[in-house]
Amino acid sequence: MKIALMDSGIGLLAAAAVVRRLRPDADLVLSSDPGSMPWGPRTPEDVTARALAVAEAAARHRPDALIVACNTASVRALPALRARLEPEVPVIGTVPAIKPAAAGGGPIAIWATPATTGSPYQRGLIAEFADGVSVTEVACPGLADAVEHADQDAIDAAIAAAAAHTPEDVRAVVLGCTHYELVAERIRAAVQRPGRPPLVLHGSAGAVAAQALRRIGEAPRPEAPADSVVTVLLGGEEGPLPATALSYEEGRVLSAAVPALTEGHRSTR
């Protein structure tokens, strides 16, 4: 079994780590293009073109499924990705976990990139799944970039700024960008108020990993032997896991399964 994940950068690590935990015997293909990150400010046409290139690089490795571990790519390019790859490769998109967050009652906050915050897409999800629930949309400028580059000071500053715009009575925060899941506990610490009930964070990694297994007819087997390989694609070329990935537990979990590359084996093209 082989599952591919794609993103502009290292935001795919959270979902990849969940897949690794659920099926340690599954080979993984991590396809990204850090040089073009971030995708949020780009036009829909540009995002679609870049997402297709990253997805096609992964598809050359013949995965059983592809997880689009990027909210922006899912919003902008999911129909094009499915049209290009399905039915040969099932494509699983990432949707902010607004539905389960709203089901727990409000008030809730949705942390997302400035491009997603207030967008018709996000407003549509709120109207569909959170009608009657108090929802605050919180833009997090610079947070995805800071996580991508493991810039600890910038991460702290971006989280603090977003926390300042988050109402004190929120019961749950939706992490509307896959990069944010890599710093989830830092977000929890910044938003949790003294004397308030424990804050609930809602990411998407667990749901998309489980959905990928369902789409290919597989069940979780966390007890399976961890004898799989993780292939890293950077701009379509095989390479090492980015050094910044090792700043996060999810990256360290995956690093041991990334094979060392010789100079003569850098690409599958």
Short mmCIF file of C-alpha atoms in Angstrom, two decimals:
data_model
loop_
_atom_site.label_atom_id
_atom_site.label_comp_id
_atom_site.label_asym_id
_atom_site.label_seq_id
_atom_site.Cartn_x
_atom_site.Cartn_y
_atom_site.Cartn_z
CA MET A 1 0.00 0.00 0.00
CA LYS A 2 1.23 3.45 -0.89
CA ILE A 3 -0.40 6.77 0.02
CA ALA A 4 0.74 10.11 -1.36
CA LEU A 5 0.26 13.49 0.28
CA MET A 6 0.70 16.90 -1.30
CA ASP A 7 1.01 20.47 -0.07
CA SER A 8 2.92 23.59 -0.95
CA GLY A 9 5.28 22.88 1.96
CA ILE A 10 5.51 20.93 5.20
CA GLY A 11 1.85 21.31 6.18
CA LEU A 12 1.39 17.74 4.94
CA LEU A 13 3.41 16.40 7.88
CA ALA A 14 0.43 16.27 10.25
CA ALA A 15 -1.69 14.03 8.02
CA ALA A 16 1.34 11.96 7.02
CA ALA A 17 2.15 11.26 10.67
CA VAL A 18 -1.44 10.12 11.27
CA VAL A 19 -1.30 7.79 8.28
CA ARG A 20 1.99 6.48 9.60
CA ARG A 21 0.40 5.82 12.99
CA LEU A 22 -2.69 4.12 11.53
CA ARG A 23 -0.77 2.06 8.97
CA PRO A 24 2.95 1.90 9.75
CA ASP A 25 3.30 -0.60 6.90
CA ALA A 26 2.14 1.90 4.24
CA ASP A 27 4.72 3.54 2.00
CA LEU A 28 4.30 7.31 1.83
CA VAL A 29 5.07 9.84 -0.89
CA LEU A 30 5.36 13.44 0.35
CA SER A 31 5.12 15.81 -2.61
CA SER A 32 5.57 19.57 -2.18
CA ASP A 33 7.05 22.63 -3.84
CA PRO A 34 8.45 24.81 -1.05
CA GLY A 35 9.86 27.29 -3.55
CA SER A 36 6.32 28.34 -4.51
CA MET A 37 4.96 28.51 -0.97
CA PRO A 38 2.67 30.13 0.15
CA TRP A 39 -0.16 29.40 -2.24
CA GLY A 40 -2.79 31.42 -0.39
CA PRO A 41 -2.08 34.82 -2.01
CA ARG A 42 -1.85 33.35 -5.53
CA THR A 43 -4.64 33.45 -8.10
CA PRO A 44 -6.94 30.40 -8.35
CA GLU A 45 -5.44 29.63 -11.76
CA ASP A 46 -1.89 29.76 -10.43
CA VAL A 47 -2.76 27.59 -7.42
CA THR A 48 -4.42 25.05 -9.71
CA ALA A 49 -1.41 24.86 -12.03
CA ARG A 50 1.03 24.43 -9.14
CA ALA A 51 -1.20 21.91 -7.36
CA LEU A 52 -1.49 19.84 -10.55
CA ALA A 53 2.29 19.80 -10.95
CA VAL A 54 2.82 18.66 -7.36
CA ALA A 55 0.07 16.04 -7.66
CA GLU A 56 1.37 14.67 -10.95
CA ALA A 57 4.84 14.30 -9.45
CA ALA A 58 3.30 12.16 -6.73
CA ALA A 59 1.16 10.21 -9.21
CA ARG A 60 4.27 9.07 -11.06
CA HIS A 61 5.03 6.97 -7.99
CA ARG A 62 1.73 5.11 -8.47
CA PRO A 63 0.09 5.69 -5.10
CA ASP A 64 -3.18 4.02 -4.15
CA ALA A 65 -4.57 7.38 -2.99
CA LEU A 66 -3.60 11.05 -2.84
CA ILE A 67 -4.35 13.28 0.14
CA VAL A 68 -4.50 16.98 -0.71
CA ALA A 69 -3.11 18.06 2.66
CA CYS A 70 -3.59 21.75 1.95
CA ASN A 71 -6.70 23.84 2.54
CA THR A 72 -5.87 26.31 -0.23
CA ALA A 73 -5.31 23.59 -2.84
CA SER A 74 -8.50 21.85 -1.75
CA VAL A 75 -10.49 25.05 -2.14
CA ARG A 76 -8.95 26.12 -5.44
CA ALA A 77 -7.90 22.97 -7.24
CA LEU A 78 -9.74 19.89 -5.98
CA PRO A 79 -12.06 19.54 -9.02
CA ALA A 80 -9.10 19.86 -11.40
CA LEU A 81 -7.06 17.34 -9.40
CA ARG A 82 -9.89 14.83 -9.42
CA ALA A 83 -10.51 15.33 -13.11
CA ARG A 84 -6.84 14.69 -13.84
CA LEU A 85 -6.18 11.71 -11.52
CA GLU A 86 -9.41 9.88 -10.77
CA PRO A 87 -10.55 7.13 -10.99
CA GLU A 88 -7.02 5.67 -11.13
CA VAL A 89 -5.97 7.55 -7.97
CA PRO A 90 -8.63 8.54 -5.43
CA VAL A 91 -8.13 12.17 -4.34
CA ILE A 92 -9.03 13.18 -0.78
CA GLY A 93 -9.36 16.89 -0.05
CA THR A 94 -8.95 18.76 3.23
CA VAL A 95 -11.91 20.67 4.65
CA PRO A 96 -11.74 22.76 7.84
CA ALA A 97 -13.34 20.84 10.70
CA ILE A 98 -16.16 23.35 11.16
CA LYS A 99 -18.89 20.69 11.33
CA PRO A 100 -17.53 18.75 14.34
CA ALA A 101 -16.53 21.98 16.07
CA ALA A 102 -20.03 23.42 15.71
CA ALA A 103 -21.59 20.15 16.83
CA GLY A 104 -19.96 20.69 20.22
CA GLY A 105 -21.70 24.04 20.58
CA GLY A 106 -20.26 27.51 20.49
CA PRO A 107 -18.69 29.89 20.63
CA ILE A 108 -16.00 28.72 18.22
CA ALA A 109 -13.16 30.45 16.36
CA ILE A 110 -11.75 29.51 12.98
CA TRP A 111 -8.08 30.29 12.53
CA ALA A 112 -7.15 30.48 8.85
CA THR A 113 -4.92 32.30 6.40
CA PRO A 114 -5.94 35.84 5.40
CA ALA A 115 -6.94 34.55 1.95
CA THR A 116 -9.32 31.96 3.41
CA THR A 117 -10.73 34.10 6.23
CA GLY A 118 -13.98 35.67 5.08
CA SER A 119 -13.88 33.83 1.75
CA PRO A 120 -17.13 32.63 0.14
CA TYR A 121 -15.85 29.07 0.62
CA GLN A 122 -15.40 29.41 4.38
CA ARG A 123 -18.57 31.44 4.80
CA GLY A 124 -20.43 28.68 2.94
CA LEU A 125 -19.13 26.03 5.34
CA ILE A 126 -20.14 28.19 8.31
CA ALA A 127 -23.65 28.66 6.90
CA GLU A 128 -24.01 24.94 6.19
CA PHE A 129 -22.55 23.45 9.36
CA ALA A 130 -22.58 26.17 12.03
CA ASP A 131 -25.94 27.86 11.61
CA GLY A 132 -26.99 29.24 14.98
CA VAL A 133 -23.53 28.86 16.50
CA SER A 134 -21.40 31.88 17.40
CA VAL A 135 -18.41 31.81 15.03
CA THR A 136 -15.45 34.20 14.89
CA GLU A 137 -13.19 34.10 11.85
CA VAL A 138 -9.60 34.88 12.84
CA ALA A 139 -7.02 35.72 10.19
CA CYS A 140 -3.49 34.53 11.01
CA PRO A 141 -1.13 36.52 8.78
CA GLY A 142 2.35 35.07 8.62
CA LEU A 143 1.67 31.97 10.73
CA ALA A 144 1.90 29.41 7.91
CA ASP A 145 5.13 30.99 6.64
CA ALA A 146 6.61 31.02 10.14
CA VAL A 147 5.74 27.35 10.65
CA GLU A 148 7.17 26.45 7.24
CA HIS A 149 10.51 28.04 8.13
CA ALA A 150 10.42 26.93 11.79
CA ASP A 151 10.95 30.55 12.81
CA GLN A 152 10.13 30.24 16.49
CA ASP A 153 9.93 33.97 17.24
CA ALA A 154 7.68 34.58 14.24
CA ILE A 155 5.47 31.63 15.24
CA ASP A 156 5.06 33.05 18.74
CA ALA A 157 4.28 36.53 17.38
CA ALA A 158 1.71 35.28 14.85
CA ILE A 159 -0.02 33.08 17.41
CA ALA A 160 -0.11 35.89 19.96
CA ALA A 161 -1.62 38.29 17.41
CA ALA A 162 -4.32 35.77 16.42
CA ALA A 163 -5.04 34.92 20.06
CA ALA A 164 -5.60 38.62 20.77
CA HIS A 165 -8.40 38.60 18.17
CA THR A 166 -9.97 35.41 19.54
CA PRO A 167 -12.88 35.97 21.97
CA GLU A 168 -12.15 34.86 25.51
CA ASP A 169 -15.24 32.65 25.73
CA VAL A 170 -14.50 30.37 22.74
CA ARG A 171 -14.86 26.69 23.51
CA ALA A 172 -13.15 25.39 20.37
CA VAL A 173 -10.73 26.53 17.69
CA VAL A 174 -10.80 25.14 14.15
CA LEU A 175 -7.31 24.95 12.64
CA GLY A 176 -8.10 26.02 9.09
CA CYS A 177 -4.60 25.55 7.66
CA THR A 178 -2.67 22.27 7.78
CA HIS A 179 0.50 24.10 8.87
CA TYR A 180 -1.25 25.20 12.08
CA GLU A 181 -1.64 21.60 13.25
CA LEU A 182 2.14 21.40 13.67
CA VAL A 183 1.95 24.04 16.42
CA ALA A 184 -1.42 23.03 17.85
CA GLU A 185 -0.31 22.90 21.47
CA ARG A 186 1.24 26.35 21.24
CA ILE A 187 -2.08 27.64 19.90
CA ARG A 188 -3.92 25.93 22.75
CA ALA A 189 -1.63 27.51 25.32
CA ALA A 190 -2.15 30.98 23.83
CA VAL A 191 -5.96 30.77 23.65
CA GLN A 192 -6.80 28.83 26.81
CA ARG A 193 -8.12 31.26 29.44
CA PRO A 194 -7.72 30.71 33.18
CA GLY A 195 -10.89 29.34 34.75
CA ARG A 196 -12.43 28.38 31.40
CA PRO A 197 -13.20 24.78 30.33
CA PRO A 198 -10.39 23.02 28.44
CA LEU A 199 -10.14 24.37 24.91
CA VAL A 200 -10.88 21.89 22.11
CA LEU A 201 -8.81 22.09 18.92
CA HIS A 202 -10.20 20.71 15.67
CA GLY A 203 -7.72 19.80 12.94
CA SER A 204 -8.26 17.82 9.74
CA ALA A 205 -5.33 15.40 9.73
CA GLY A 206 -7.09 12.51 11.45
CA ALA A 207 -10.19 12.76 9.28
CA VAL A 208 -8.37 12.87 5.94
CA ALA A 209 -6.05 10.01 6.91
CA ALA A 210 -9.02 7.84 7.89
CA GLN A 211 -10.89 8.80 4.71
CA ALA A 212 -7.90 7.85 2.55
CA LEU A 213 -7.88 4.36 4.06
CA ARG A 214 -11.63 4.02 3.54
CA ARG A 215 -11.37 5.07 -0.09
CA ILE A 216 -8.92 2.26 -0.84
CA GLY A 217 -10.75 -0.33 1.25
CA GLU A 218 -8.17 -0.58 4.01
CA ALA A 219 -8.64 -0.52 7.78
CA PRO A 220 -6.31 0.92 10.42
CA ARG A 221 -3.67 -1.55 11.61
CA PRO A 222 -1.49 0.37 14.04
CA GLU A 223 0.11 -2.89 15.14
CA ALA A 224 1.48 -3.58 11.62
CA PRO A 225 5.28 -3.67 11.30
CA ALA A 226 6.84 -0.29 10.52
CA ASP A 227 8.77 -1.47 7.47
CA SER A 228 7.65 1.17 5.00
CA VAL A 229 9.53 3.84 3.04
CA VAL A 230 8.84 7.58 2.90
CA THR A 231 9.73 9.22 -0.42
CA VAL A 232 10.14 12.99 -0.38
CA LEU A 233 9.54 15.00 -3.56
CA LEU A 234 10.59 18.65 -3.67
CA GLY A 235 9.46 20.33 -6.86
CA GLY A 236 9.10 16.87 -8.40
CA GLU A 237 12.62 15.71 -7.56
CA GLU A 238 13.45 13.17 -4.86
CA GLY A 239 15.26 14.74 -1.96
CA PRO A 240 15.68 14.76 1.79
CA LEU A 241 13.04 15.75 4.28
CA PRO A 242 13.43 19.54 4.70
CA ALA A 243 15.51 20.40 7.74
CA THR A 244 12.69 22.52 9.14
CA ALA A 245 10.46 19.43 9.24
CA LEU A 246 12.66 18.02 11.99
CA SER A 247 11.63 20.91 14.24
CA TYR A 248 8.27 19.17 14.66
CA GLU A 249 7.44 15.82 16.21
CA GLU A 250 5.51 14.83 13.08
CA GLY A 251 8.62 15.32 10.96
CA ARG A 252 10.84 13.41 13.34
CA VAL A 253 8.40 10.49 13.29
CA LEU A 254 8.74 10.25 9.53
CA SER A 255 12.45 11.01 9.14
CA ALA A 256 13.70 7.53 10.00
CA ALA A 257 11.79 6.07 7.04
CA VAL A 258 13.29 8.46 4.45
CA PRO A 259 16.00 6.58 2.53
CA ALA A 260 19.36 8.17 1.88
CA LEU A 261 19.70 9.16 -1.78
CA THR A 262 22.76 8.64 -3.92
CA GLU A 263 23.79 11.28 -6.43
CA GLY A 264 22.63 9.05 -9.27
CA HIS A 265 19.13 8.53 -7.86
CA ARG A 266 17.48 11.90 -7.48
CA SER A 267 14.40 11.54 -9.63
CA THR A 268 11.95 8.99 -10.99
CA ARG A 269 11.47 10.90 -14.23
#
